[in-house]
XYZ file of C-alpha atoms in Angstrom:
565
model
C 0.027 -0.002 0.098
C 2.625 2.379 0.756
C 4.644 1.734 -2.450
C 1.264 2.013 -4.261
C 0.825 5.908 -2.262
C 4.317 6.711 -2.827
C 3.959 5.842 -7.120
C 0.522 7.999 -7.316
C 2.318 11.182 -5.512
C 5.417 10.441 -8.264
C 2.675 10.685 -10.498
C 0.733 13.538 -9.891
C 3.393 15.869 -8.699
C 5.447 14.809 -12.081
C 2.415 15.942 -13.782
C 2.238 18.780 -11.772
C 5.568 20.081 -12.659
C 5.516 19.385 -16.302
C 2.403 21.060 -16.563
C 3.725 24.056 -14.819
C 6.761 24.136 -17.020
C 5.256 23.202 -20.533
C 3.165 26.689 -19.666
C 5.862 28.432 -18.599
C 7.042 27.196 -22.403
C 3.981 28.181 -24.061
C 4.486 24.711 -25.516
C 1.066 22.105 -25.417
C 0.912 20.651 -22.265
C -0.010 17.001 -23.469
C 3.988 16.891 -24.673
C 4.911 17.475 -21.408
C 2.678 14.648 -19.901
C 4.082 12.362 -22.646
C 7.420 13.980 -21.528
C 6.107 12.551 -17.804
C 5.697 8.789 -19.103
C 8.910 8.714 -20.921
C 11.085 9.429 -17.599
C 9.220 7.398 -15.648
C 8.663 4.673 -17.823
C 11.187 1.680 -18.030
C 13.347 3.155 -20.925
C 14.957 5.940 -18.772
C 14.096 5.655 -14.615
C 11.550 2.585 -14.138
C 10.316 4.541 -11.248
C 6.716 3.786 -12.380
C 5.550 0.407 -13.784
C 2.789 -0.246 -15.920
C 0.002 -1.785 -14.565
C -3.852 -2.614 -13.677
C -4.363 0.813 -11.392
C -2.841 3.256 -14.196
C -4.597 1.342 -16.894
C -8.209 1.953 -15.278
C -6.909 5.192 -15.091
C -6.011 5.927 -19.129
C -9.172 4.090 -19.716
C -11.154 6.664 -17.696
C -9.210 9.369 -19.557
C -10.095 7.971 -23.130
C -13.631 8.052 -21.770
C -13.968 11.140 -20.002
C -12.083 12.468 -23.545
C -14.921 11.030 -25.665
C -17.613 12.133 -23.440
C -16.670 15.957 -23.752
C -15.963 15.071 -27.618
C -19.896 14.694 -27.552
C -20.847 16.914 -25.325
C -18.900 19.744 -27.196
C -20.161 18.511 -30.666
C -23.062 20.107 -31.901
C -25.813 17.829 -34.055
C -26.490 21.980 -35.215
C -23.138 23.198 -35.864
C -23.332 19.712 -38.231
C -26.124 19.747 -39.504
C -25.626 23.286 -40.521
C -22.034 22.023 -42.496
C -22.895 19.000 -42.988
C -21.813 19.157 -47.035
C -18.365 20.824 -46.117
C -17.318 18.655 -43.306
C -18.481 14.983 -45.143
C -16.501 16.616 -48.393
C -13.602 17.537 -46.826
C -12.806 15.320 -43.987
C -13.625 12.765 -45.655
C -11.248 13.746 -48.959
C -8.659 14.606 -46.624
C -8.806 11.236 -44.451
C -9.396 8.960 -47.914
C -6.107 10.557 -49.912
C -4.321 10.839 -46.542
C -4.885 7.525 -44.763
C -4.821 5.285 -48.296
C -1.466 6.073 -49.726
C 0.018 4.873 -46.409
C -2.407 2.149 -45.454
C -1.766 0.195 -49.320
C 2.046 0.733 -48.665
C 1.512 -0.968 -45.409
C -0.509 -3.672 -47.264
C 1.704 -3.697 -49.758
C 4.497 -4.771 -47.270
C 2.426 -7.875 -46.112
C 1.781 -6.414 -42.880
C -1.990 -7.129 -42.565
C -5.335 -5.381 -42.749
C -5.175 -4.602 -39.667
C -1.731 -2.354 -39.727
C -2.330 -1.139 -43.109
C -6.339 0.456 -41.155
C -4.700 1.607 -37.888
C -1.321 2.691 -39.461
C -3.492 5.005 -41.985
C -5.868 6.336 -39.707
C -3.099 7.226 -37.529
C -1.183 9.147 -39.442
C -4.466 11.231 -41.124
C -5.751 12.283 -37.646
C -4.313 15.705 -36.302
C -4.964 17.314 -33.005
C -8.367 18.815 -32.618
C -7.483 20.038 -29.004
C -4.053 22.170 -30.487
C -5.264 22.838 -33.581
C -8.550 24.262 -32.451
C -6.922 26.669 -29.401
C -4.252 27.737 -32.049
C -7.272 28.859 -33.777
C -9.146 30.396 -31.385
C -6.448 32.104 -29.627
C -5.389 33.962 -32.890
C -9.047 34.858 -33.623
C -9.066 32.464 -36.982
C -12.069 29.944 -36.093
C -14.521 31.384 -38.030
C -12.203 32.468 -41.378
C -12.089 30.192 -44.205
C -8.926 28.381 -43.334
C -10.233 28.082 -39.958
C -13.082 26.642 -40.735
C -12.058 24.030 -43.044
C -9.598 23.096 -40.576
C -12.242 22.549 -37.831
C -14.600 20.503 -40.433
C -11.402 18.261 -41.021
C -11.552 17.642 -37.529
C -14.389 17.098 -36.692
C -14.764 14.415 -39.136
C -11.898 13.062 -37.811
C -13.329 12.577 -34.356
C -16.441 10.944 -35.735
C -14.495 8.520 -38.125
C -12.304 8.093 -34.663
C -15.512 5.985 -33.556
C -15.971 3.461 -35.796
C -12.532 3.234 -36.177
C -11.656 2.279 -32.046
C -14.974 0.116 -32.547
C -12.869 -1.913 -35.225
C -10.119 -1.735 -32.604
C -12.436 -3.677 -29.562
C -12.940 -6.120 -32.308
C -9.081 -7.059 -33.387
C -8.293 -6.842 -29.599
C -10.609 -9.155 -29.124
C -8.980 -11.879 -31.356
C -11.719 -11.054 -34.126
C -11.108 -10.364 -37.720
C -13.447 -7.650 -38.747
C -14.206 -8.116 -42.285
C -17.292 -6.415 -44.291
C -20.154 -7.488 -43.008
C -18.375 -7.600 -39.584
C -17.936 -4.124 -39.910
C -21.096 -3.131 -41.515
C -22.737 -4.825 -38.343
C -20.661 -3.041 -35.867
C -21.820 -0.005 -37.378
C -25.649 -1.070 -37.536
C -24.995 -1.787 -33.946
C -23.665 1.353 -32.764
C -26.676 3.033 -34.588
C -28.977 0.897 -33.155
C -27.548 1.961 -29.372
C -27.686 5.598 -30.561
C -31.341 5.365 -31.473
C -32.542 3.712 -28.056
C -30.452 6.201 -26.058
C -31.730 8.543 -28.420
C -35.761 7.673 -28.121
C -35.845 6.232 -24.598
C -32.866 7.850 -22.402
C -32.763 11.146 -23.875
C -35.692 12.663 -22.619
C -35.049 10.884 -18.851
C -31.617 11.793 -18.435
C -32.380 15.601 -20.007
C -35.508 15.866 -17.070
C -32.870 14.143 -14.350
C -30.386 16.638 -15.125
C -32.668 19.831 -15.027
C -34.444 18.429 -11.967
C -31.244 18.479 -10.374
C -29.633 21.569 -11.566
C -32.595 23.470 -10.079
C -32.142 21.867 -7.014
C -28.398 24.156 -7.104
C -26.760 21.459 -5.806
C -23.600 21.041 -8.207
C -22.035 18.061 -6.450
C -25.123 16.065 -7.307
C -25.249 17.394 -10.831
C -21.536 15.748 -11.503
C -22.030 12.955 -9.447
C -25.334 12.537 -11.994
C -23.257 13.163 -14.823
C -20.148 10.670 -13.728
C -22.943 8.071 -13.301
C -24.722 8.692 -16.494
C -20.873 8.324 -18.476
C -19.928 4.677 -16.606
C -23.486 3.576 -17.472
C -23.289 4.569 -21.254
C -19.824 3.170 -21.287
C -20.817 -0.086 -19.623
C -23.845 -0.895 -21.582
C -22.061 -0.158 -24.878
C -19.545 -2.923 -23.579
C -22.255 -5.271 -22.689
C -23.692 -4.750 -26.006
C -20.184 -5.724 -27.700
C -18.885 -2.127 -28.639
C -16.496 0.181 -27.474
C -16.900 1.125 -24.250
C -15.524 4.780 -25.304
C -18.320 4.494 -27.506
C -21.170 4.638 -25.221
C -19.633 7.568 -23.561
C -19.349 9.445 -26.764
C -22.968 9.186 -27.513
C -23.850 9.825 -23.939
C -22.295 13.236 -24.065
C -24.079 13.598 -27.798
C -27.427 13.169 -26.488
C -26.355 15.413 -23.572
C -24.903 18.085 -25.830
C -28.202 19.605 -26.700
C -29.433 20.017 -22.856
C -29.979 23.195 -21.079
C -27.784 22.221 -18.872
C -24.881 21.425 -21.351
C -22.666 23.660 -20.370
C -22.905 23.566 -16.399
C -21.550 19.750 -17.187
C -18.901 21.277 -19.534
C -17.509 23.218 -16.590
C -17.908 20.902 -14.117
C -16.489 17.679 -15.393
C -13.537 19.498 -17.575
C -10.928 19.740 -14.370
C -12.564 15.636 -14.138
C -10.901 14.957 -17.595
C -7.787 16.872 -18.163
C -7.031 15.038 -14.868
C -7.683 11.536 -16.560
C -6.479 12.597 -19.863
C -3.142 13.710 -18.758
C -2.872 10.435 -17.034
C -3.584 8.847 -20.456
C -0.912 10.616 -21.974
C 1.695 9.793 -19.212
C 0.338 5.656 -20.260
C 1.365 6.762 -24.074
C 4.757 7.678 -22.761
C 5.543 4.973 -20.607
C 5.100 3.004 -23.905
C 7.796 4.786 -25.850
C 10.875 3.443 -26.337
C 13.814 6.069 -26.763
C 16.341 3.130 -27.685
C 14.419 3.441 -31.014
C 15.830 6.645 -31.754
C 19.048 4.898 -31.991
C 18.317 1.706 -33.038
C 15.771 2.835 -36.176
C 16.593 6.790 -36.315
C 15.807 6.463 -40.439
C 12.398 4.690 -39.683
C 11.650 7.798 -37.310
C 12.862 9.974 -39.347
C 10.861 8.515 -42.447
C 7.803 8.890 -40.310
C 8.784 12.489 -39.571
C 8.817 12.809 -43.576
C 5.134 11.193 -43.922
C 3.443 13.058 -41.261
C 4.946 16.669 -42.155
C 5.731 17.322 -45.770
C 3.600 14.108 -47.320
C 1.049 14.685 -45.341
C 0.487 18.609 -45.813
C 1.052 18.097 -49.503
C -2.181 15.048 -49.534
C -4.193 17.462 -47.196
C -3.299 20.386 -49.851
C -4.828 18.423 -52.797
C -7.436 16.762 -51.025
C -8.834 20.442 -49.741
C -8.311 22.253 -52.946
C -10.610 19.333 -54.718
C -12.953 20.112 -51.958
C -13.665 23.548 -53.388
C -11.048 25.755 -51.087
C -8.785 28.471 -52.546
C -5.407 27.614 -53.460
C -4.130 29.550 -50.529
C -6.408 28.440 -47.983
C -6.147 24.918 -48.659
C -2.151 25.231 -48.407
C -2.519 27.402 -45.629
C -5.166 24.700 -43.904
C -2.837 21.894 -44.694
C 0.235 22.972 -42.826
C -2.108 23.743 -40.100
C -3.134 19.937 -39.813
C -0.022 18.088 -40.715
C 0.950 16.947 -37.259
C -0.550 13.782 -35.363
C -3.131 13.676 -32.979
C -4.198 12.773 -29.734
C -6.869 9.681 -31.717
C -4.120 8.372 -33.835
C -2.043 7.983 -30.160
C -4.941 6.286 -29.150
C -4.917 3.901 -31.815
C -1.394 3.101 -32.008
C -1.143 2.916 -28.653
C -4.194 0.508 -28.519
C -2.446 -1.515 -31.340
C 0.619 -1.686 -29.917
C -0.921 -3.195 -26.502
C -2.857 -5.694 -28.362
C -0.057 -6.747 -30.036
C -1.812 -5.817 -33.600
C 1.566 -4.125 -34.575
C 5.105 -5.118 -34.025
C 7.076 -2.664 -31.732
C 9.620 -2.612 -34.557
C 6.748 -1.204 -36.563
C 4.871 0.634 -33.994
C 7.401 2.443 -31.987
C 9.162 4.468 -34.730
C 5.880 5.896 -35.668
C 4.233 6.929 -31.945
C 7.741 8.817 -31.370
C 7.047 11.004 -35.022
C 3.615 11.283 -33.984
C 4.511 12.572 -30.586
C 7.262 15.021 -32.057
C 5.032 16.261 -34.776
C 2.573 17.283 -32.309
C 5.299 18.982 -30.563
C 5.940 21.019 -33.584
C 2.529 21.709 -34.110
C 2.529 25.868 -32.843
C 5.478 26.162 -35.234
C 3.231 24.782 -38.022
C 0.779 27.044 -37.175
C 2.490 30.431 -37.110
C 4.228 29.415 -40.529
C 0.896 28.677 -42.333
C -0.113 31.813 -42.999
C 3.902 33.044 -44.385
C 4.054 29.585 -46.423
C 0.487 30.013 -48.408
C 1.370 33.625 -49.171
C 5.105 32.883 -50.573
C 3.925 29.725 -52.383
C 0.194 31.750 -53.976
C 0.320 35.061 -53.030
C 1.452 35.827 -56.637
C -0.895 33.852 -58.081
C -3.793 35.729 -59.964
C -6.831 36.036 -57.436
C -4.642 34.543 -54.606
C -4.161 37.991 -52.603
C -5.816 39.527 -50.010
C -8.986 37.512 -50.700
C -11.779 38.781 -48.026
C -13.132 36.679 -45.064
C -17.056 35.853 -45.914
C -17.055 37.499 -42.149
C -15.532 40.954 -43.557
C -18.020 40.967 -46.733
C -20.505 40.554 -44.183
C -20.293 43.222 -42.095
C -19.172 45.110 -44.638
C -21.983 45.198 -46.244
C -24.186 45.497 -43.273
C -22.555 48.488 -41.836
C -22.181 49.764 -45.576
C -21.431 53.769 -45.122
C -22.084 54.006 -41.493
C -20.198 56.698 -38.877
C -20.569 57.052 -35.519
C -22.551 53.062 -35.092
C -22.040 50.860 -32.292
C -19.873 47.946 -32.661
C -20.968 44.513 -30.322
C -17.982 42.272 -30.047
C -20.295 39.348 -29.099
C -24.170 38.314 -28.974
C -24.908 37.052 -25.230
C -27.561 37.791 -23.430
C -26.206 41.408 -21.838
C -25.238 42.269 -25.660
C -28.647 41.188 -26.977
C -30.337 43.333 -23.985
C -28.133 46.230 -24.847
C -28.704 45.336 -28.819
C -32.567 45.983 -28.259
C -32.056 49.115 -26.190
C -30.168 51.072 -28.981
C -32.419 49.804 -31.844
C -35.415 51.197 -29.982
C -33.282 54.745 -29.630
C -33.293 54.293 -33.479
C -29.373 53.982 -33.617
C -27.241 52.028 -36.224
C -25.044 49.059 -34.877
C -23.691 45.775 -35.912
C -22.798 42.280 -33.418
C -20.133 40.229 -34.746
C -20.750 36.629 -32.490
C -18.269 33.466 -33.312
C -20.719 30.944 -31.312
C -23.119 29.584 -33.834
C -25.610 29.118 -31.454
C -25.457 32.607 -30.059
C -25.314 34.282 -33.566
C -28.726 32.201 -34.422
C -30.358 32.971 -31.335
C -29.627 36.760 -31.960
C -31.034 36.386 -35.853
C -33.852 35.077 -34.467
C -34.544 38.153 -32.576
C -34.141 39.694 -35.679
C -30.696 41.692 -34.849
C -28.505 42.661 -37.004
C -25.323 40.154 -36.208
C -22.404 38.387 -38.002
C -20.906 35.116 -37.367
C -17.617 36.181 -37.010
C -14.861 36.743 -34.588
C -14.469 40.683 -33.146
C -11.192 39.524 -32.168
C -9.566 39.976 -35.432
C -8.316 43.395 -36.744
C -9.295 42.301 -40.357
C -13.186 41.813 -39.454
C -13.194 45.103 -37.241
C -12.072 47.216 -40.537
C -14.808 45.648 -42.021
C -17.072 47.010 -39.775
C -15.726 50.483 -39.748
C -14.755 50.597 -35.677
C -12.186 52.929 -36.307
C -15.439 55.309 -37.244
C -17.872 53.943 -34.768
C -19.105 56.368 -31.657
C -18.807 53.134 -29.309
C -16.931 49.474 -29.474
C -19.010 47.537 -26.797
C -17.193 44.171 -25.157
C -19.660 42.198 -22.559
C -17.426 39.034 -22.495
C -14.630 38.641 -19.896
C -11.940 40.180 -20.418
C -8.238 37.950 -22.033
C -5.055 39.265 -23.912
C -6.916 39.268 -27.063
C -9.560 41.524 -25.973
C -6.814 43.967 -24.584
C -5.819 43.855 -28.106
C -8.897 45.297 -29.453
C -9.334 47.666 -26.745
C -5.565 48.746 -28.275
C -6.331 48.627 -31.915
C -9.333 50.945 -30.932
C -7.948 53.247 -29.170
C -5.166 53.805 -31.698
C -7.261 53.307 -34.782
C -10.383 55.662 -33.384
C -9.561 59.001 -32.225
C -13.072 59.740 -30.535
C -15.223 56.530 -29.984
C -15.523 55.025 -26.615
C -14.989 51.065 -25.534
C -17.731 49.988 -22.979
C -16.870 46.789 -21.498
C -18.173 44.155 -18.533
C -15.304 43.183 -16.264
C -13.768 44.201 -13.037
C -11.068 46.468 -12.038
C -8.684 43.550 -11.752
C -9.248 42.275 -15.314
C -8.037 45.874 -16.696
C -4.298 46.536 -17.369
C -2.409 49.423 -15.879
C -3.073 51.318 -19.612
C -6.889 51.512 -18.857
C -7.487 53.533 -15.540
C -6.150 56.438 -16.634
C -8.033 56.491 -20.189
C -11.478 58.536 -20.233
C -12.869 57.132 -23.345
C -12.708 53.391 -21.466
C -16.207 52.898 -19.475
C -16.336 49.767 -17.365
C -19.086 48.159 -15.497
C -18.007 45.955 -12.848
C -20.779 43.288 -12.632
C -20.311 42.615 -9.088
C -20.662 46.021 -7.888
C -23.655 47.242 -9.827
C -25.162 43.656 -8.518
C -24.488 44.387 -4.902
C -25.668 47.855 -5.420
C -29.035 46.293 -6.617
C -28.807 43.771 -3.999
C -28.192 46.474 -1.704
C -31.202 49.011 -3.055
C -33.762 45.996 -2.494
C -32.772 45.046 0.813
C -32.878 48.935 2.222
C -36.664 49.300 -0.016
C -38.051 45.937 1.874
C -37.402 47.691 5.634
C -39.228 50.449 3.916
C -35.814 53.352 4.119
C -37.279 56.554 2.325
C -36.492 56.147 -1.765
C -34.204 59.261 -1.083
C -32.115 57.771 1.546
C -31.593 54.582 -0.351
C -30.327 56.988 -3.134
C -28.481 59.055 -1.526
C -26.395 55.598 -0.169
C -26.514 54.310 -3.498
C -24.346 57.289 -4.424
C -22.281 57.448 -1.671
C -21.318 53.600 -2.217
C -20.978 54.270 -5.964
C -18.497 57.041 -5.533
C -16.350 55.239 -3.016
C -16.262 52.122 -5.254
C -14.708 54.502 -7.920
C -12.103 55.743 -5.490
C -10.728 52.573 -4.873
C -11.047 51.425 -8.695
């Protein structure tokens, strides 16, 4: 027992240190967790041997990861972009996976290695790519939307691949009939869950949520995940598949965001252990014994995959520049590729000599992911920028927002369309003032559009979009979402580019940087202060204090708060 506690301490302490170091280096923390596995594994120190406890925690990480993928997956967004997702995703998977799989098959390594290796190479990291796109305000650009379409398809394709892996791990040989039966089994499980479980589970979670007990909501969600995983396992399908379907069913519920927020720490902790288990499987001796094999897989993953990505995306309808930029962004390995490959190695479906070099190459390529992202625009501009019709093509959101504002001057630009922004926008509309809203989230965009508000699906963090919205001649810009470094850049750009306009933002004094304290054009609403003021008015009115006394006290509190801000 003492050895177990010591091993757990070593594991979590190492994960903590690695996470902090890689965060400070602005590198993907996933690589830090894999590095922990390498250091603790038999190839380096041997402090943490693989075992049932670690296998269970890694499996829990996979289940929670797939549940969150299902929870974050929007059927509404998928249906609205189904053509693009299926076309771009299928072409990319086919053109990248088929050559690799065919080569493996021709070398006589078998159908299972051919499919698994081809799929592992075709996959890219959703976590890394989506974060890079979001941080740089490129989620709603043409290349950003194409990249997300491909990543969504890859996430969906991982489900049947995991189901096939489960069959191979049990000793079966899935042919066309077995694969068809597996797909039908998945559809049947989903149909039963959709018809029977969906209304019950959503009602149950809503009832718990209304009681205001977050602990019970977390326990209920974890119980649902475990039940779904066990049900899928009993039906002969992958437990991870059951978790994904549970997330998909609950993804459209009213408590989705609360569940997502409460379970994310669980997912992150157990997913970090999964990546540690990947590191434990890595054999660094392969770098010395088979360096050419590792290098060959890196050439397949980076330049060759980028080229095949480009061909696939160009065929799917993207311009040469957008296709090339997206191709470079996606030219790295992903977590589902690691999952498929590690499962194949554990089940001895792939020999160590075959799988270890690719596993190492996948990890290295993920480390190069941020570099690929930062260089993608330069590569696309240099290789395609000189071609006719390929220079400075405006993004769709820029065209739409420019059409919306036309020649507006002294209008108002809302950076977002959440509840607060829509309430303020309705007041602006009653005042008969010109305004436009820019919202990156499809659900909020659709809600605002249903309310008849002038809203554009785009990212207000992009300066090109703000320029198209004529924010440089706007009377005001409104920011209602919590402050971040990207939103600080919006403020800096507006203050520099607009000589007279004002900024209305929501946030506490701690959210501001020092330059905002002295700028008179920034009007900040502190939600905690004003909610507290409203509460104070209600309390004083409840004891029948005269209105003039209440207003006098409110003015005093407001003045004191301003002095201390």
